[in-house]
XYZ file of C-alpha atoms in Angstrom:
162
model
C -121.579 32.006 -83.858
C -118.746 29.614 -83.036
C -115.456 30.318 -84.745
C -112.960 27.502 -85.082
C -109.663 28.455 -83.446
C -106.971 27.125 -85.760
C -103.310 27.831 -85.093
C -100.270 27.190 -87.235
C -96.944 25.831 -86.032
C -94.509 26.492 -88.856
C -90.920 25.376 -89.223
C -88.485 23.375 -91.290
C -88.623 20.523 -88.767
C -85.308 19.090 -89.975
C -85.998 16.857 -88.074
C -89.134 16.976 -85.924
C -88.191 16.567 -82.250
C -89.834 15.832 -78.917
C -89.710 19.578 -78.270
C -91.767 20.214 -81.402
C -94.254 17.545 -80.365
C -94.683 19.151 -76.937
C -95.464 22.517 -78.569
C -98.161 20.861 -80.710
C -99.641 19.219 -77.608
C -99.614 22.499 -75.684
C -101.209 24.374 -78.584
C -104.068 21.864 -78.536
C -104.896 23.055 -75.011
C -106.183 26.376 -76.409
C -106.808 25.693 -80.108
C -109.453 23.650 -81.874
C -106.978 22.614 -84.563
C -103.210 22.773 -85.011
C -101.730 22.881 -88.494
C -98.076 21.860 -88.586
C -96.723 23.728 -91.613
C -93.537 22.189 -92.994
C -91.773 25.168 -94.524
C -88.754 25.760 -96.675
C -86.152 28.283 -95.584
C -83.776 29.694 -98.192
C -81.087 29.966 -95.499
C -81.290 26.257 -94.636
C -80.679 23.106 -96.656
C -82.847 20.367 -95.167
C -81.517 16.827 -95.301
C -84.947 15.393 -96.053
C -87.404 16.604 -98.680
C -90.519 18.423 -97.521
C -92.612 15.412 -98.593
C -90.617 13.074 -96.356
C -90.751 15.508 -93.422
C -94.536 15.816 -93.861
C -94.860 12.012 -93.886
C -92.719 11.557 -90.759
C -94.531 14.277 -88.800
C -97.899 12.887 -89.901
C -96.905 9.550 -88.334
C -95.922 11.299 -85.100
C -99.141 13.299 -84.722
C -101.493 10.550 -85.967
C -102.719 9.746 -82.411
C -103.527 13.407 -81.731
C -106.990 14.639 -82.673
C -107.319 17.873 -84.592
C -103.741 18.053 -85.886
C -102.898 18.089 -89.566
C -99.595 18.430 -91.369
C -99.221 20.466 -94.549
C -96.353 21.544 -96.754
C -95.911 25.321 -96.806
C -94.477 26.639 -100.064
C -93.410 30.265 -99.853
C -93.990 32.566 -96.913
C -95.757 31.289 -93.819
C -97.870 34.454 -93.828
C -99.186 33.629 -97.315
C -99.999 30.103 -96.124
C -101.852 31.535 -93.113
C -103.832 33.954 -95.286
C -104.814 31.157 -97.674
C -105.904 28.957 -94.741
C -107.580 31.856 -92.848
C -105.287 31.235 -89.870
C -104.683 34.194 -87.582
C -102.552 32.649 -84.821
C -99.045 31.232 -85.095
C -97.384 29.377 -82.233
C -93.662 29.214 -81.584
C -91.649 27.304 -79.008
C -89.102 29.306 -77.027
C -86.045 27.551 -75.545
C -84.137 30.538 -74.130
C -84.037 34.321 -73.812
C -81.845 34.571 -76.923
C -84.295 32.380 -78.828
C -87.156 34.638 -77.646
C -85.453 37.686 -79.157
C -85.031 35.929 -82.531
C -88.664 34.840 -82.504
C -89.834 38.307 -81.488
C -88.162 39.780 -84.588
C -89.752 37.109 -86.798
C -93.162 37.739 -85.205
C -92.867 41.435 -86.066
C -91.883 40.648 -89.669
C -94.880 38.324 -89.947
C -97.181 40.956 -88.403
C -96.062 43.512 -90.972
C -96.736 41.037 -93.798
C -100.056 39.870 -92.354
C -101.352 42.316 -89.707
C -104.079 39.921 -88.534
C -101.509 37.261 -87.572
C -100.772 37.040 -83.850
C -97.780 35.037 -82.628
C -98.123 33.128 -79.360
C -94.816 32.091 -77.828
C -94.841 28.939 -75.733
C -91.937 28.372 -73.341
C -90.320 24.985 -73.815
C -90.583 22.589 -70.890
C -87.275 22.707 -68.961
C -86.649 18.996 -69.518
C -86.779 19.572 -73.298
C -84.968 22.923 -73.528
C -81.704 21.276 -74.607
C -83.322 19.702 -77.684
C -82.869 21.337 -81.084
C -83.019 19.985 -84.611
C -79.366 20.913 -85.161
C -78.324 18.946 -82.050
C -80.355 15.953 -83.253
C -78.702 16.107 -86.678
C -75.239 16.163 -85.109
C -75.983 13.286 -82.734
C -77.431 11.223 -85.587
C -74.480 11.948 -87.896
C -72.184 10.382 -85.338
C -74.409 7.398 -84.588
C -75.519 8.632 -81.159
C -78.612 7.464 -79.316
C -81.627 9.589 -80.285
C -83.960 8.229 -77.598
C -85.312 11.157 -75.635
C -84.611 13.529 -78.536
C -87.099 12.479 -81.244
C -90.435 10.650 -81.074
C -89.998 6.870 -80.942
C -92.245 6.304 -83.971
C -89.683 8.035 -86.249
C -86.486 7.350 -84.291
C -85.071 4.743 -86.694
C -86.036 6.797 -89.755
C -84.217 9.838 -88.367
C -81.159 7.814 -87.335
C -80.882 6.335 -90.852
C -81.552 9.569 -92.714
C -79.023 11.696 -90.855
C -76.269 9.135 -90.277
C -72.956 10.206 -91.840
């Protein structure tokens, strides 16, 4: 019996970056399907609505087979249970980032014991990229080439410009 290996990549993606895209591409190397779950976080106030973020990410991943983008309302673990997903992937930029993600993985495991978190190290050439850095660069009219996918570059520049 073949079981489809679906993984989730959850985040606020405010905005989606080249680093995020690389994680999706790497996840496809071991998964049959990647679900990009656009989540809300009560500790963050996204600039763009979840609907707009879903639309932008959908444009980015359109050329990739077996990737879908969904809005995640509530806890990621509840989303995973509802979708019968048992693997979450996370990108790791640094040792400090690993420790934060390790804590979150344990919280998720306690909420949904079947959920395994796979941490994917960020490619060194992308390790400097973060959504917060992109927001700051965009607010000041900086060049976002090399930070966000070209297909959404102008949308991101407009949306986050001060």
